[in-house]
Short mmCIF file of C-alpha atoms in Angstrom, two decimals:
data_model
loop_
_atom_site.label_atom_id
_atom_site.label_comp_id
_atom_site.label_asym_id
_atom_site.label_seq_id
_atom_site.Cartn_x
_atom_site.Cartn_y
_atom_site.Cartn_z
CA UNK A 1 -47.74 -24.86 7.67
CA UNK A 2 -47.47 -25.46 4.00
CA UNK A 3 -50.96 -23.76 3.05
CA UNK A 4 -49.33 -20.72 4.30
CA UNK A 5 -47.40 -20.10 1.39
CA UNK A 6 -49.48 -21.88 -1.27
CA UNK A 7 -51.48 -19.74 -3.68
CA UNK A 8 -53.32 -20.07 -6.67
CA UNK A 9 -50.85 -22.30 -9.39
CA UNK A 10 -48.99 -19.72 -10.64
CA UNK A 11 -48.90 -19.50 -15.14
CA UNK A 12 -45.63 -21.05 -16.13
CA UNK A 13 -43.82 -18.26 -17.22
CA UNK A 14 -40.51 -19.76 -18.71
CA UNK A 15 -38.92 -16.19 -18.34
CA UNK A 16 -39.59 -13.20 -16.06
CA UNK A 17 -41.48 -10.74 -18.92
CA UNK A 18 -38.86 -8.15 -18.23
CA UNK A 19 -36.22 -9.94 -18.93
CA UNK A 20 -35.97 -10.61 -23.05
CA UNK A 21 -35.74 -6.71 -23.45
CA UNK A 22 -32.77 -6.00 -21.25
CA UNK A 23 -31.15 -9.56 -22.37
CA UNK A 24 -31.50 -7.76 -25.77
CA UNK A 25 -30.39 -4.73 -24.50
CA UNK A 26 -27.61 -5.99 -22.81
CA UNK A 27 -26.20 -7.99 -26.03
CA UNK A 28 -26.46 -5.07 -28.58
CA UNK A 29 -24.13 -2.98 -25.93
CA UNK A 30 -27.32 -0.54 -25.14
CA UNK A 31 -27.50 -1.61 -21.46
CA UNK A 32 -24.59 -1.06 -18.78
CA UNK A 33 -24.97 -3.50 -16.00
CA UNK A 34 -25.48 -2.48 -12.57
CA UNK A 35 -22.70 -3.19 -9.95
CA UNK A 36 -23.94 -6.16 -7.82
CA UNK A 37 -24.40 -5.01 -3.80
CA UNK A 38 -22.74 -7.40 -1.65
CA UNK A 39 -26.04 -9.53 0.20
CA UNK A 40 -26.15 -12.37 2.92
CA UNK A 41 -29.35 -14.69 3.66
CA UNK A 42 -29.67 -17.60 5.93
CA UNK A 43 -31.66 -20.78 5.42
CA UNK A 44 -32.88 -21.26 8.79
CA UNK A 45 -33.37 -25.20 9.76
CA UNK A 46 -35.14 -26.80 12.16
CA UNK A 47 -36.02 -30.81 12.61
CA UNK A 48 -39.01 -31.33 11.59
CA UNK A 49 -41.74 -33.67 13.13
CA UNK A 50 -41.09 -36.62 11.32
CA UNK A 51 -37.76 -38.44 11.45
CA UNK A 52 -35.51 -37.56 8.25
CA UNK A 53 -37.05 -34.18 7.40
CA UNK A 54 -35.67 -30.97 8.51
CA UNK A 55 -37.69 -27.63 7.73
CA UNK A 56 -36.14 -24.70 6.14
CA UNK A 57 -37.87 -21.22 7.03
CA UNK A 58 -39.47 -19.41 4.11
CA UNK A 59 -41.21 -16.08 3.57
CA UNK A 60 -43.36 -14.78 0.50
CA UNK A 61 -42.05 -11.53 -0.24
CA UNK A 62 -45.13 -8.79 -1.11
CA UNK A 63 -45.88 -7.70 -4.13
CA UNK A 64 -45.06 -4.33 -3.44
CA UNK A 65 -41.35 -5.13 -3.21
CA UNK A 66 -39.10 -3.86 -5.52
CA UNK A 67 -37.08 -7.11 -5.82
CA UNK A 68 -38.50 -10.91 -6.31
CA UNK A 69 -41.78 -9.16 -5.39
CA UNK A 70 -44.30 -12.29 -4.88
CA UNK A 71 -41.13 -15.15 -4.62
CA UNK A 72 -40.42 -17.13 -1.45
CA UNK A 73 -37.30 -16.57 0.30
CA UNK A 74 -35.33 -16.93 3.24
CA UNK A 75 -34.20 -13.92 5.78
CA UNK A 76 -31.78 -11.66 4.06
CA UNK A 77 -30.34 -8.61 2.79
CA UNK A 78 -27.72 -6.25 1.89
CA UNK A 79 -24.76 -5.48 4.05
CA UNK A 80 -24.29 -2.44 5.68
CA UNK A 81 -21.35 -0.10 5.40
CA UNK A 82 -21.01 0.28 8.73
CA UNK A 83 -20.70 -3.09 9.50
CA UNK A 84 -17.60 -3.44 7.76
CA UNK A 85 -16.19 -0.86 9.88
CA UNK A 86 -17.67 -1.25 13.63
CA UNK A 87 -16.91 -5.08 14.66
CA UNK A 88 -19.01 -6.10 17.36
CA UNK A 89 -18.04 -8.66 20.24
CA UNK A 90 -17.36 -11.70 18.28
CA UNK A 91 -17.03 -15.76 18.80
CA UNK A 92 -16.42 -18.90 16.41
CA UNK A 93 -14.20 -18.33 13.44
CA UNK A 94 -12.52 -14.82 13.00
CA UNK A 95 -13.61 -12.32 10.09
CA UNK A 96 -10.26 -13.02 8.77
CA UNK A 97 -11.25 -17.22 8.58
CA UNK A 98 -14.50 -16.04 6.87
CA UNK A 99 -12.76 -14.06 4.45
CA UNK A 100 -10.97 -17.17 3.37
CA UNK A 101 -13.97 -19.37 3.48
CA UNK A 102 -15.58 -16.81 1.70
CA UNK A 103 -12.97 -15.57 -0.87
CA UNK A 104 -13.42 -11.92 0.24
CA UNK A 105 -10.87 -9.67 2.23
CA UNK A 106 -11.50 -9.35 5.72
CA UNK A 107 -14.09 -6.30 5.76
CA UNK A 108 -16.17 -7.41 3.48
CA UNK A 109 -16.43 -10.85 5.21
CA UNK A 110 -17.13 -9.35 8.65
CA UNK A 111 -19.64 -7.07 7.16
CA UNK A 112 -21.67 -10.45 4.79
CA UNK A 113 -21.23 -12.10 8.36
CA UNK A 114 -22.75 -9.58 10.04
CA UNK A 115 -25.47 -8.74 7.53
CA UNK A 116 -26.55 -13.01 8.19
CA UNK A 117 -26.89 -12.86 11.33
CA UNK A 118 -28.52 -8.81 11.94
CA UNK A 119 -31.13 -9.63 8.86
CA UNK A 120 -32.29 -13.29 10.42
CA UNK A 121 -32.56 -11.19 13.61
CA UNK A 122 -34.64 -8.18 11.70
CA UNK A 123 -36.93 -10.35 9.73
CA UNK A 124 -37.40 -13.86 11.46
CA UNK A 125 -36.67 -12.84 15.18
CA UNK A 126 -33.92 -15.57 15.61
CA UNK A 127 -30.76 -14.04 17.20
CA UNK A 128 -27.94 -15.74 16.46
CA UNK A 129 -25.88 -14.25 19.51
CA UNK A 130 -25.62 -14.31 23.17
CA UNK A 131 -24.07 -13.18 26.33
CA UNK A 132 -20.69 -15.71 25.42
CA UNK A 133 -19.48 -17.71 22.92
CA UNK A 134 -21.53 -20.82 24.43
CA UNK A 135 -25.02 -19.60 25.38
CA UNK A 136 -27.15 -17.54 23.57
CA UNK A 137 -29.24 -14.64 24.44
CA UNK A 138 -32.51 -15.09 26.26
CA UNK A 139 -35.93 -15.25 25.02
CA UNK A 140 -37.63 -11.73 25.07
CA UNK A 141 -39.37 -9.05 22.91
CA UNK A 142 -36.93 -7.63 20.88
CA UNK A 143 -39.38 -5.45 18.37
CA UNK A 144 -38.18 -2.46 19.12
CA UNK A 145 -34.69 -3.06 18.61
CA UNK A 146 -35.88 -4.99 15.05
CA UNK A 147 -37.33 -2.53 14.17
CA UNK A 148 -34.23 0.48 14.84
CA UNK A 149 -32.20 -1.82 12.91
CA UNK A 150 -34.54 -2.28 9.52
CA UNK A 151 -34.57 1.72 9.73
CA UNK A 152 -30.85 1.56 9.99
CA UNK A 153 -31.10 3.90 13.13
CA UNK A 154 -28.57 1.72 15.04
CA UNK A 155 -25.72 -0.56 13.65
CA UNK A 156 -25.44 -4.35 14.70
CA UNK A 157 -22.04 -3.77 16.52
CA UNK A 158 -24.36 -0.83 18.63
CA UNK A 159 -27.17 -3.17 19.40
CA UNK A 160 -24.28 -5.94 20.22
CA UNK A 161 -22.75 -3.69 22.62
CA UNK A 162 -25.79 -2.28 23.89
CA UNK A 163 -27.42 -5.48 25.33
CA UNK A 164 -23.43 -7.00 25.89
CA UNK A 165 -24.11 -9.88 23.06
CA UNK A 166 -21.27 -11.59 21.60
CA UNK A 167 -22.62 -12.43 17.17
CA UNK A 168 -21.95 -16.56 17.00
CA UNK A 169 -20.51 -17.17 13.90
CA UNK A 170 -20.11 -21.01 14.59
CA UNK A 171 -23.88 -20.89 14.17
CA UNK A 172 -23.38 -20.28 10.32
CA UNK A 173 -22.45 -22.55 7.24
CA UNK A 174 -21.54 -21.34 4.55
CA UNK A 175 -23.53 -23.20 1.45
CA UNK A 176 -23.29 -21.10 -1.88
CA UNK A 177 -22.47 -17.97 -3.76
CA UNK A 178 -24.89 -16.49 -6.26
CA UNK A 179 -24.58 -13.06 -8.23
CA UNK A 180 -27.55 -11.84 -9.90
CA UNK A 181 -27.32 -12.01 -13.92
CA UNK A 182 -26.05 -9.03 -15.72
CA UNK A 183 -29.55 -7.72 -17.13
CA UNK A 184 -31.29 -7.44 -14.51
CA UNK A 185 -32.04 -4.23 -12.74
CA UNK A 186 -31.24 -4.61 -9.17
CA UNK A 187 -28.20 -6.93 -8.52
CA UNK A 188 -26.65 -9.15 -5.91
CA UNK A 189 -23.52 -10.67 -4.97
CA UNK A 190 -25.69 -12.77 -2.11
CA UNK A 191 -23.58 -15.79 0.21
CA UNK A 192 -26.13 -17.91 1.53
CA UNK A 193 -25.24 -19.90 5.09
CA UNK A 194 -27.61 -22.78 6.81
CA UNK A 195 -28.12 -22.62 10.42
CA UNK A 196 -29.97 -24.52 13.16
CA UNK A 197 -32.94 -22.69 14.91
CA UNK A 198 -31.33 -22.27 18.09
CA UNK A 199 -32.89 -23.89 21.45
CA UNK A 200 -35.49 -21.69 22.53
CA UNK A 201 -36.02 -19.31 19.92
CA UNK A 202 -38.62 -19.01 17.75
CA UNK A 203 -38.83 -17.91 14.51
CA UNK A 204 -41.23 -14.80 13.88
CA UNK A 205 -44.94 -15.81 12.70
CA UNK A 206 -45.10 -12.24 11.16
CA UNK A 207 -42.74 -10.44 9.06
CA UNK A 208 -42.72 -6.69 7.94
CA UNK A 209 -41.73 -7.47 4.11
CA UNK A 210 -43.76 -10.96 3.59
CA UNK A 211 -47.11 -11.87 3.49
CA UNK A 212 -46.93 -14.79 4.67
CA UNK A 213 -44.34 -17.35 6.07
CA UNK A 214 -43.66 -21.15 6.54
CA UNK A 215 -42.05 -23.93 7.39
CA UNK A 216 -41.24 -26.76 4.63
CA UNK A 217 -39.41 -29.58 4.28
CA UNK A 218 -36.86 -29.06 1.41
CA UNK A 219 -38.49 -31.84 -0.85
CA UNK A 220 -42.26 -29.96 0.33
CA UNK A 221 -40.90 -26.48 -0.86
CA UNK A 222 -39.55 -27.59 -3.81
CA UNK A 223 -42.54 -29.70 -5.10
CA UNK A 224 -44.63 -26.76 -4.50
CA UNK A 225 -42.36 -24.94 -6.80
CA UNK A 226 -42.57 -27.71 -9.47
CA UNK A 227 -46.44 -27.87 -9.61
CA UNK A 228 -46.20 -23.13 -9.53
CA UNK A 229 -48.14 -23.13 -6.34
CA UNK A 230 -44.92 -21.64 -5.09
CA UNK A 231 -42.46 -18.63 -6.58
CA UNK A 232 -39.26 -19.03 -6.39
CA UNK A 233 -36.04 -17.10 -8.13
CA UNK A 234 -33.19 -20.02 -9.33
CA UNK A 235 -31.18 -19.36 -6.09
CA UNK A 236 -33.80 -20.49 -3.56
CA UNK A 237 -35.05 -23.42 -5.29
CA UNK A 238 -31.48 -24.71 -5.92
CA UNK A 239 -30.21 -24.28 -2.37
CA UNK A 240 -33.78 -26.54 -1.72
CA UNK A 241 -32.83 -29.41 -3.67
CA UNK A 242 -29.51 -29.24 -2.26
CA UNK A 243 -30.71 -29.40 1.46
CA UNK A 244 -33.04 -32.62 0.32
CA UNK A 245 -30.51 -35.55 1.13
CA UNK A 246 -30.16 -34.19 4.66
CA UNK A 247 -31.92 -36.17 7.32
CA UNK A 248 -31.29 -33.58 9.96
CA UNK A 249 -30.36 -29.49 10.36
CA UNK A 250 -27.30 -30.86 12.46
CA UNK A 251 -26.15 -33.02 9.35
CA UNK A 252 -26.84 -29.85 6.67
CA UNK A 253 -24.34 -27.79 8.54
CA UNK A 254 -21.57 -30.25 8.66
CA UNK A 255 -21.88 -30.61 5.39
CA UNK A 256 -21.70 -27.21 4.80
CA UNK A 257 -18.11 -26.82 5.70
CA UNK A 258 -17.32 -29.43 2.72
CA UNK A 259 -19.48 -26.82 0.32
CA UNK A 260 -16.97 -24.83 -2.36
CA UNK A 261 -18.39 -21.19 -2.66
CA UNK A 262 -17.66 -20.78 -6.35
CA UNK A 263 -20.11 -17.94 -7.59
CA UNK A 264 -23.05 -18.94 -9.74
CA UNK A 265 -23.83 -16.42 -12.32
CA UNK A 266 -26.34 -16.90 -14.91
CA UNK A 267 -25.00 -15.65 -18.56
CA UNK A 268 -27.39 -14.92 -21.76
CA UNK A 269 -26.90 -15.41 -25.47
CA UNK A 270 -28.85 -14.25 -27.81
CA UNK A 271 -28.83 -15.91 -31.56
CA UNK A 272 -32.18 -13.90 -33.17
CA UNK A 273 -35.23 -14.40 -31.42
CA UNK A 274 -34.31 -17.61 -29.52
CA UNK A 275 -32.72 -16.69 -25.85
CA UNK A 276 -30.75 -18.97 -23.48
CA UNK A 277 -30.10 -18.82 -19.79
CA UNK A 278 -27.00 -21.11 -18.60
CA UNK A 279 -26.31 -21.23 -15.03
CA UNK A 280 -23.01 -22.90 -14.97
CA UNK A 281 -23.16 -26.09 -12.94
CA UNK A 282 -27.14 -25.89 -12.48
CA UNK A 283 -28.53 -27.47 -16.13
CA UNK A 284 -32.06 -27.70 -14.37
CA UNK A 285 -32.19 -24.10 -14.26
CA UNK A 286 -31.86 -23.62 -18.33
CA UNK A 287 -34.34 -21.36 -19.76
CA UNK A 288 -34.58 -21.29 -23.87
CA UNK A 289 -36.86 -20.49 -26.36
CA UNK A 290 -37.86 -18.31 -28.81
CA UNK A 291 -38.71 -14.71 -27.87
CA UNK A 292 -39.25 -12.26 -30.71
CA UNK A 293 -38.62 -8.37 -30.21
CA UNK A 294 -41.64 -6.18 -29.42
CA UNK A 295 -42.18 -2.77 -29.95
CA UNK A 296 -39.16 -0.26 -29.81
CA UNK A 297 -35.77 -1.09 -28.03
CA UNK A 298 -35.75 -1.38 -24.51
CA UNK A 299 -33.87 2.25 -24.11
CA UNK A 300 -36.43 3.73 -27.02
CA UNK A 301 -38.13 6.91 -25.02
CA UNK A 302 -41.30 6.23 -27.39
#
């Protein structure tokens, strides 16, 4: 399924264009940066044909979206309030365990818990939930209720208790913490988890907010992304490489509980026209060169 997500190779653009102003902006005090929303996405894994290559599910966002428009991703979103306040039926570790793995108090763990599991159901079709905490739910069309929860008609607790589902959060690993940099426009304090496509399930050929989806192999996904046949923002290509010594999805989620969830932010300096992106702990991901101001300041009207 690789050709799914290929393209045309994609111009090597060493930094986003709309990034120099606002990293400009940003160090001359003329930009206030916007307060990150609290995100969760899941790297869904699956064992692939060949021995000693799990796939990870990806989707190529469209165009037309207001965030990493065009980039490959995995399943994800932003939480929702209400999950922080409406707890549905719940197995594996507690909220309160999460918020320790995840270094968050308890709400805001149930509610990045809940926001893995509800956006893998909305945008792949894999429910990580069933009747108990040892079977999970039965294969069946679930569109309609996909589709109440994108349009936020229903909450995840609601749907839990609606079709008596218990949310499985022994299915998850968490595997990182990444917070969007400071300059950009729409932020993101995002916890990414692995988990195993469960026995059964399938993961959804079709997906409202991509154009087109695949499964790769960590070391496919990532060579696509060397050679710009594939998009990918710093998060998703590191979590790749990182998945690339694992023979199996089984052995990636074991090793997940051995992961420390520091948060990776990227920071900007500015010395003239040369600009340099660090993310701390990632060197790969360093972006510099020289990038002279055009035109007025980025918060000049004319």
């Amino acid at each position: 399924m690789a050709a799914n997500l290929s393209g045309p190779p994609a111009a090597a653009h060493p930094m986003p264009p709309g990034w120099p102003a606002r990293i400009r902006a940003l160090a001359a005090g003329r930009l206030t940066p916007v307060a990150p929303r609290a995100a969760a996405t899941v790297v869904l894994l699956r064992d692939g044909e060949s021995a000693g290559r799990p796939q990870a599910y990806l989707l190529r966002r469209r165009t037309s979206m207001a965030f990493a428009a065009g980039m490959c991703a995995y399943p994800g979103g932003g939480v929702d309030p209400r999950d922080a306040e409406q707890a549905p039926a719940w197995a594996g570790p507690s909220p309160q365990e999460w918020a320790a793995r995840l270094g968050v108090d308890r709400a805001t763990a149930q509610a990045v818990v809940c926001a893995a599991v509800r956006e893998t159901f909305e945008e792949a079709g894999v429910l990580l939930a069933g009747p108990d905490a040892h079977t999970m739910a039965p294969e069946r069309d679930w569109s309609a209720e996909r589709a109440a929860l994108e349009a936020h008609e229903i909450s995840f607790a609601e749907f839990c208790r609606a079709h008596a589902l218990v949310l499985r959060s022994d299915l998850l690993g968490g595997w990182a913490r990444w917070i969007t940099p400071a300059f950009e426009e729409r932020r993101y304090d995002t916890w990414f988890f692995v988990a195993a496509l469960p026995p059964g399930q399938r993961a959804a050929r079709e997906v409202g907010e991509a154009d087109r989806v695949a499964w790769l192999s960590p070391t496919e996904a990532v060579q696509g992304y060397a050679e710009g046949r594939y998009g990918m923002l710093p998060p998703t290509v590191s979590v790749l490489r990182e998945l690339q010594p694992y023979g199996t999805a089984a052995q990636a989620l074991e090793a997940a509980d051995r992961r420390i969830l520091t948060p990776v932010l990227g920071q900007a300096e500015v010395m003239g026209d040369r600009m340099t992106i660090r993310w701390s702990g990632y060197e790969e991901l360093t972006i510099d060169g020289d990038y002279p101001e055009e035109g007025p300041p980025a918060d000049d009207p004319q």
